[in-house]
Protein backbone atom coordinates (compact mmCIF):
# COMPACT_ATOMS: atom_id res chain seq x y z
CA UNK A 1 82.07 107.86 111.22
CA UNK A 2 80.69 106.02 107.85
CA UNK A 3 83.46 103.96 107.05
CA UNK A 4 81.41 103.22 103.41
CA UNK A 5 81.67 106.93 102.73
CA UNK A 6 84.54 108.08 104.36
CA UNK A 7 87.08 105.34 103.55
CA UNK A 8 89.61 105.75 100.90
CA UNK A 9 88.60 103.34 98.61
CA UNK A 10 88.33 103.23 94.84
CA UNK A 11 84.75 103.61 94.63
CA UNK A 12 84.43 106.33 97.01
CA UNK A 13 87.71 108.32 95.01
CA UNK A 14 85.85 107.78 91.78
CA UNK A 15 82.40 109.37 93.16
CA UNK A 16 84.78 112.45 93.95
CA UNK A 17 85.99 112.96 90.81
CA UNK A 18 84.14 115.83 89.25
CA UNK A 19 85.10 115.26 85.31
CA UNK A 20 84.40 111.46 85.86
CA UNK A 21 82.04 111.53 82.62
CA UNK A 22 85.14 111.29 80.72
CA UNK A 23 87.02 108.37 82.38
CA UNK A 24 86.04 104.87 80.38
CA UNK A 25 86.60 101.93 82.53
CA UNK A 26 87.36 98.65 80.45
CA UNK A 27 87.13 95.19 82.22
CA UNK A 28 90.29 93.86 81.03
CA UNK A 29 93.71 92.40 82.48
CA UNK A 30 96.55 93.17 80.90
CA UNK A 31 98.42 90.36 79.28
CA UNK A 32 101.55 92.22 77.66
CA UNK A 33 102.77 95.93 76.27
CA UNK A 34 104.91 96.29 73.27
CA UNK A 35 106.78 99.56 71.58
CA UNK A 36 104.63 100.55 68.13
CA UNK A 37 106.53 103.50 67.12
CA UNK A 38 105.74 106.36 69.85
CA UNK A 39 103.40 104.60 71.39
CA UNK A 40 102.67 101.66 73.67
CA UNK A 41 100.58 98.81 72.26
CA UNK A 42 98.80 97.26 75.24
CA UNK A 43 97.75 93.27 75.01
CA UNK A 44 94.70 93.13 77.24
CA UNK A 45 92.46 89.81 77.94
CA UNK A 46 88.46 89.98 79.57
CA UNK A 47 87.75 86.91 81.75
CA UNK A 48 86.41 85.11 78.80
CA UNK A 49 89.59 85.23 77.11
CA UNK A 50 88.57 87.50 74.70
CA UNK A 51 91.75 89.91 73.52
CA UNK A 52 91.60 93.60 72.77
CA UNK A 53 94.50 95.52 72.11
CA UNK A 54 94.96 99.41 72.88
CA UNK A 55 96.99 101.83 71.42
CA UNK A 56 98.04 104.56 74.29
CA UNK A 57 99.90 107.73 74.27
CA UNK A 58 100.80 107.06 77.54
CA UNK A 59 100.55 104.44 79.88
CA UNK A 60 100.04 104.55 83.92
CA UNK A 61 100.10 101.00 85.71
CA UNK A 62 99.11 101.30 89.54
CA UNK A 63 98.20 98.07 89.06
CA UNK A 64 100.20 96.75 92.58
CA UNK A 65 104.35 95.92 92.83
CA UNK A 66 103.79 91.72 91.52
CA UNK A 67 100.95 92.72 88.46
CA UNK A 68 103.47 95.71 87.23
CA UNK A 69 106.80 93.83 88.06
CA UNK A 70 105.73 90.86 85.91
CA UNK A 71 104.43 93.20 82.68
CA UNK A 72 107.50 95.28 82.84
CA UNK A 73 110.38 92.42 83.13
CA UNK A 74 109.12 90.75 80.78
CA UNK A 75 108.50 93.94 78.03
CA UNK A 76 111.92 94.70 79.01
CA UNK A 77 113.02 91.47 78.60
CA UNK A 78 114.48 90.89 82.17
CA UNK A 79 115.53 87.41 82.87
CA UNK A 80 116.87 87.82 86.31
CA UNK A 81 115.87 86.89 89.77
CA UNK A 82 114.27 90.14 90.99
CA UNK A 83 114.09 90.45 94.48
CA UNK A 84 110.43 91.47 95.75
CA UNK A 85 110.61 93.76 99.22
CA UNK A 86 107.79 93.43 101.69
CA UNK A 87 107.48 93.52 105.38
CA UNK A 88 106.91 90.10 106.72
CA UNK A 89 104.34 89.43 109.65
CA UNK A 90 102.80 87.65 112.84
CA UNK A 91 99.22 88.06 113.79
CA UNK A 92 98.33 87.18 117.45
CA UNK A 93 95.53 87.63 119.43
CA UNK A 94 95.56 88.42 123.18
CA UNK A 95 92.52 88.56 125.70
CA UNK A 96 92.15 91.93 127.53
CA UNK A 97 91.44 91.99 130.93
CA UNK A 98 88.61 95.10 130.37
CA UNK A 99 86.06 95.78 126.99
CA UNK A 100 87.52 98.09 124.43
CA UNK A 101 85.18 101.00 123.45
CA UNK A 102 85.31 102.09 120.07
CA UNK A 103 82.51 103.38 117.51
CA UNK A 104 83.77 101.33 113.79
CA UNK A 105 83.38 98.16 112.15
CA UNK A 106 86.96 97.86 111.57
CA UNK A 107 89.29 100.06 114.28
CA UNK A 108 92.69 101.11 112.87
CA UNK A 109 95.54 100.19 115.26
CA UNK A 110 94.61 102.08 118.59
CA UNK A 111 98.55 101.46 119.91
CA UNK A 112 101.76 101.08 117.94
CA UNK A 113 105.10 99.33 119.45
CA UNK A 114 108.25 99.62 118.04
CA UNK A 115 111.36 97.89 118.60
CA UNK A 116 114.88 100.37 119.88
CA UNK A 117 117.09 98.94 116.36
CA UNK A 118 113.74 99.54 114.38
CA UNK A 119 113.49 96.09 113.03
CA UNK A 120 110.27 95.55 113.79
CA UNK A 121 106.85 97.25 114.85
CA UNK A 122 103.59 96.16 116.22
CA UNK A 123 100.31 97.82 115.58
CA UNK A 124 97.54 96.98 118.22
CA UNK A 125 93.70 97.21 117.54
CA UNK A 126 90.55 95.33 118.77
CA UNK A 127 88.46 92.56 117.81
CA UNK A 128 85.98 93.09 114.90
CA UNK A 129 84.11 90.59 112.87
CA UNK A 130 86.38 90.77 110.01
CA UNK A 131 89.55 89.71 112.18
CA UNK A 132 87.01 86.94 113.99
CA UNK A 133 86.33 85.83 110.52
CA UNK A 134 90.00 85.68 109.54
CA UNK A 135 90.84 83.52 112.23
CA UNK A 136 88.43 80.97 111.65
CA UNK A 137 89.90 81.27 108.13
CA UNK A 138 93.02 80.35 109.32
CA UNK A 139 91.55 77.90 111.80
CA UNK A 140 88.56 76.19 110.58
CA UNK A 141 88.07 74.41 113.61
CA UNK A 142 86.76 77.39 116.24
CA UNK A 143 83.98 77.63 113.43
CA UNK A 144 81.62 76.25 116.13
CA UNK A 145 82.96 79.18 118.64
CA UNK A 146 82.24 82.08 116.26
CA UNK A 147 79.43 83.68 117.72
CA UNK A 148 81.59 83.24 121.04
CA UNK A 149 84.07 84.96 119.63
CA UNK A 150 81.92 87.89 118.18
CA UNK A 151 80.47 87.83 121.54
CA UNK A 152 83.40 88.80 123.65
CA UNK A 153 85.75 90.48 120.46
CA UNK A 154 85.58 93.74 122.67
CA UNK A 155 87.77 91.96 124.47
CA UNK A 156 90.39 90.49 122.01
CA UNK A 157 93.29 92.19 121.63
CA UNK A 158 94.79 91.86 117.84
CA UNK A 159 98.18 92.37 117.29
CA UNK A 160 99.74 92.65 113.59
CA UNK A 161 103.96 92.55 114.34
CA UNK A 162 105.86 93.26 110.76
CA UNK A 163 109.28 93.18 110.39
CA UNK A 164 111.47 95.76 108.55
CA UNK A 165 112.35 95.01 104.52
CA UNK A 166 115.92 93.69 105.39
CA UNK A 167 113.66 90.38 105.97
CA UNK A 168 111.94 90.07 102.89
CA UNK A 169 111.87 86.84 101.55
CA UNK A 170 109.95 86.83 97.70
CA UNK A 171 111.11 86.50 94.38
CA UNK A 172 110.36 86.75 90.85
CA UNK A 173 111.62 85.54 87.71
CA UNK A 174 110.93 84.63 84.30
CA UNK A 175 111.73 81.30 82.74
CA UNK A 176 111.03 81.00 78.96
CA UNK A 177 107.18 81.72 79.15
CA UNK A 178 106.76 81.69 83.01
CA UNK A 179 106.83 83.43 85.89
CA UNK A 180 107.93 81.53 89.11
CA UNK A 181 107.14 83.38 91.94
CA UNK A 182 109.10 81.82 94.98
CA UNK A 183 110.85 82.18 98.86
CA UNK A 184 113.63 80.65 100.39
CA UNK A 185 114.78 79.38 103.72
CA UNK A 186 114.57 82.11 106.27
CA UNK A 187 114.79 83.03 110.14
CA UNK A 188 112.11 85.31 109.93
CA UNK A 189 109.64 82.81 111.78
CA UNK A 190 111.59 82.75 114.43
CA UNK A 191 112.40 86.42 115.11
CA UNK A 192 108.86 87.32 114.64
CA UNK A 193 107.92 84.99 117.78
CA UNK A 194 111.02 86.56 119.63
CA UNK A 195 109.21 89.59 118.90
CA UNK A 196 106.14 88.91 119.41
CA UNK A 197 107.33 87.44 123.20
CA UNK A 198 108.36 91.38 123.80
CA UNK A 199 105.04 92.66 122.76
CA UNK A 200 103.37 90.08 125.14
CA UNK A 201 105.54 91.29 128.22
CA UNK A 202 104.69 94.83 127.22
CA UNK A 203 100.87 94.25 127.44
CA UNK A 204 100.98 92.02 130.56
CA UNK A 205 103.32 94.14 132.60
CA UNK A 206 101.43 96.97 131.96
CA UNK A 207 98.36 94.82 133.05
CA UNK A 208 96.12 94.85 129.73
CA UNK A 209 96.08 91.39 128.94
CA UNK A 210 95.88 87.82 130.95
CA UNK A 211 98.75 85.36 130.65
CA UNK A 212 97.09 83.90 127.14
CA UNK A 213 97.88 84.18 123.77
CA UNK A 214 97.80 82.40 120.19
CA UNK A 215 99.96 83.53 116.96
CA UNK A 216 99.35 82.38 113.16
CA UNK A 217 102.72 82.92 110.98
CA UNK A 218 101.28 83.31 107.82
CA UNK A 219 104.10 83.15 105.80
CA UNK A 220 106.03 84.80 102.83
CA UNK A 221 102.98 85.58 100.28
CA UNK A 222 100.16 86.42 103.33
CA UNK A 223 101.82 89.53 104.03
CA UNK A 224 101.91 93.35 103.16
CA UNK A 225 103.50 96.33 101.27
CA UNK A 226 105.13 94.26 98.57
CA UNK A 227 107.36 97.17 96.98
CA UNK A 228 110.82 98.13 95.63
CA UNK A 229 111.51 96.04 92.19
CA UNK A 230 111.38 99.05 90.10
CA UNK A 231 113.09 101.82 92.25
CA UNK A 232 113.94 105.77 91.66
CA UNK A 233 117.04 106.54 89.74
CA UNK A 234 118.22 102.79 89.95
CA UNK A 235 121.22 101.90 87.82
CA UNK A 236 119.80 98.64 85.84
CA UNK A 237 116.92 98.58 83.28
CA UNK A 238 114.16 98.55 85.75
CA UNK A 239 114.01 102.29 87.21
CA UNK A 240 112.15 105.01 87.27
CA UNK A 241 112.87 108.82 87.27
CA UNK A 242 112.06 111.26 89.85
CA UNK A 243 108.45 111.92 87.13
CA UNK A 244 108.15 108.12 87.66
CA UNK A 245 109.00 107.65 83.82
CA UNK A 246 110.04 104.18 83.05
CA UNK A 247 114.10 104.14 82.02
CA UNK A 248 114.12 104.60 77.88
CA UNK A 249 110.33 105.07 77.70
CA UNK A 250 108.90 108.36 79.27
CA UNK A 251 105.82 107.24 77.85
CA UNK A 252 105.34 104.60 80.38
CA UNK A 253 104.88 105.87 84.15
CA UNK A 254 104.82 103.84 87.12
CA UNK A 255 103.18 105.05 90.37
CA UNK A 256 101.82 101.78 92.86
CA UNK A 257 104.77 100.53 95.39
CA UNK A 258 107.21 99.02 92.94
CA UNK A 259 109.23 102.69 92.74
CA UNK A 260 109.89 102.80 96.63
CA UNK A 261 112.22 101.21 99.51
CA UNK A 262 110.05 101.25 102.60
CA UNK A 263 112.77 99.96 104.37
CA UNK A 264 111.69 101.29 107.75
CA UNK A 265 108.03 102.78 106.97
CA UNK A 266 105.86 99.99 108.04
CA UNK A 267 102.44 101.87 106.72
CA UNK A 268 103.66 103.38 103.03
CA UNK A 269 100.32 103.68 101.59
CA UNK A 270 99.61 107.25 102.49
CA UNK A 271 103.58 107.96 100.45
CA UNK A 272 101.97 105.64 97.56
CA UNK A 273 98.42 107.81 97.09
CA UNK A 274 100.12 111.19 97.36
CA UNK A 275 103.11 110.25 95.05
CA UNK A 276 99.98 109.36 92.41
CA UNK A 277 98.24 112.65 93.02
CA UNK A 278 102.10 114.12 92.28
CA UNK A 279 102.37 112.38 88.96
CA UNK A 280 98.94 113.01 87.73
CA UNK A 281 99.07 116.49 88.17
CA UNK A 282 102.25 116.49 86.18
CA UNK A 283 100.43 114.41 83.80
């Protein structure tokens, strides 16, 4: 497998396109939108600070749940505290008793663990560089130890435990000119290491791993799948129809993980790409 070639990745989806000759791409962040008329006037700046404004027809932001939440509260003029969902998470690393075989640079989960009530879910894959790296990251310390590490990471045992939405702990909120982007006190550390404690017996019962194993609790922010500020059919400003048409402007669609509730669905980007494909065909 060529992971370069064959991953989905933006680069590799752009080489596929076949009328990609008339795409532009414009190196620019978007600082606001405004109503002109019909259309949307979009405030962009380039890393030098230098604005440019575009006048669009239609608009499409896929540009992540926290980039999109922040331009649309504040062109609709939300003041609120908007709760951000997400799926909170523990990363631990166990030592396997034998060498895990396995033909990619990066391995997708090779195991998946879920909890009876559903609350939480562990997906199990094994060392690679990038995880190695991400440790010593975390833990500057074992940077002496990383070629050890590299050496045996066929037999670490990586374990990525996320917790269902009902946990979610972010918020978002515009004061004046700002956005404040905050958590609050939360049990979620400690139910994670409950959980993780399962996943541990799991492995060692079933004679995988030895008796050993470290966690890192990243914390609200170091997490995944932030989604669910801008939902379908929602009864306040910020909702989208079942086109994934802002509310009051069908000229502005929305189609990255702010329109869905992945309460339960601990991977949702496969629901995210092919809900995209859905609207641009409709497009």
């Amino acid at each position: 497998v060529k992971e370069e070639k064959s991953k989905l990745t933006s680069k590799n989806f752009f080489n596929k396109i076949k009328k990609k000759g008339k795409i532009i791409s414009h190196n620019y962040y978007v600082k606001k939108i405004y109503k002109d008329k019909k259309k949307i006037r979009i405030v962009c700046n380039n890393f030098d600070q230098k604005e440019v404004t575009f006048l669009a027809n239609k608009v499409v932001f896929a540009s992540g749940t926290l980039a999109t939440t922040k331009i649309i509260i504040d062109f609709l003029k939300v003041n609120k505290e908007i709760k951000v969902k997400h799926h909170q998470r523990l990363l631990s690393v166990f030592l396997a008793k034998k060498s895990l075989r396995y033909n990619l640079d990066f391995t997708p989960s090779v195991l998946q663990i879920k909890s009876k009530s559903g609350k939480f879910c562990a997906d199990v894959r094994p060392g690679n560089e990038l995880i190695t790296e991400s440790l010593i990251d975390a833990y500057p310390f074992y940077r002496p130890f990383k070629f050890f590490f590299n050496f045996i990471k066929s037999r670490m045992i990586f374990s990525n435990i996320l917790l269902d939405s009902s946990h979610s702990n972010i918020f978002i909120k515009k004061t004046k000119e700002k956005f404040e982007i905050y958590s609050k006190k939360t049990d979620a550390k400690d139910y994670l290491r409950q959980s993780n404690k399962k996943i541990f017996k799991f492995l060692f019962e079933n004679k995988i791993i030895f008796p050993i194993f470290k966690t890192l609790y990243p914390g609200p922010g170091a997490d995944y799948h932030y989604f669910g500020t801008i939902p379908f059919n929602n009864n306040g400003k910020l909702s989208v129809n079942d086109k994934c048409q802002l509310k009051s402007n069908k000229n502005i669609y929305i189609i990255d993980g702010s329109v869905f509730n992945f309460k339960s669905n601990k991977y949702p980007l496969g629901w995210v790409i092919a809900n995209a494909r859905r609207i641009g065909k409709l497009i």
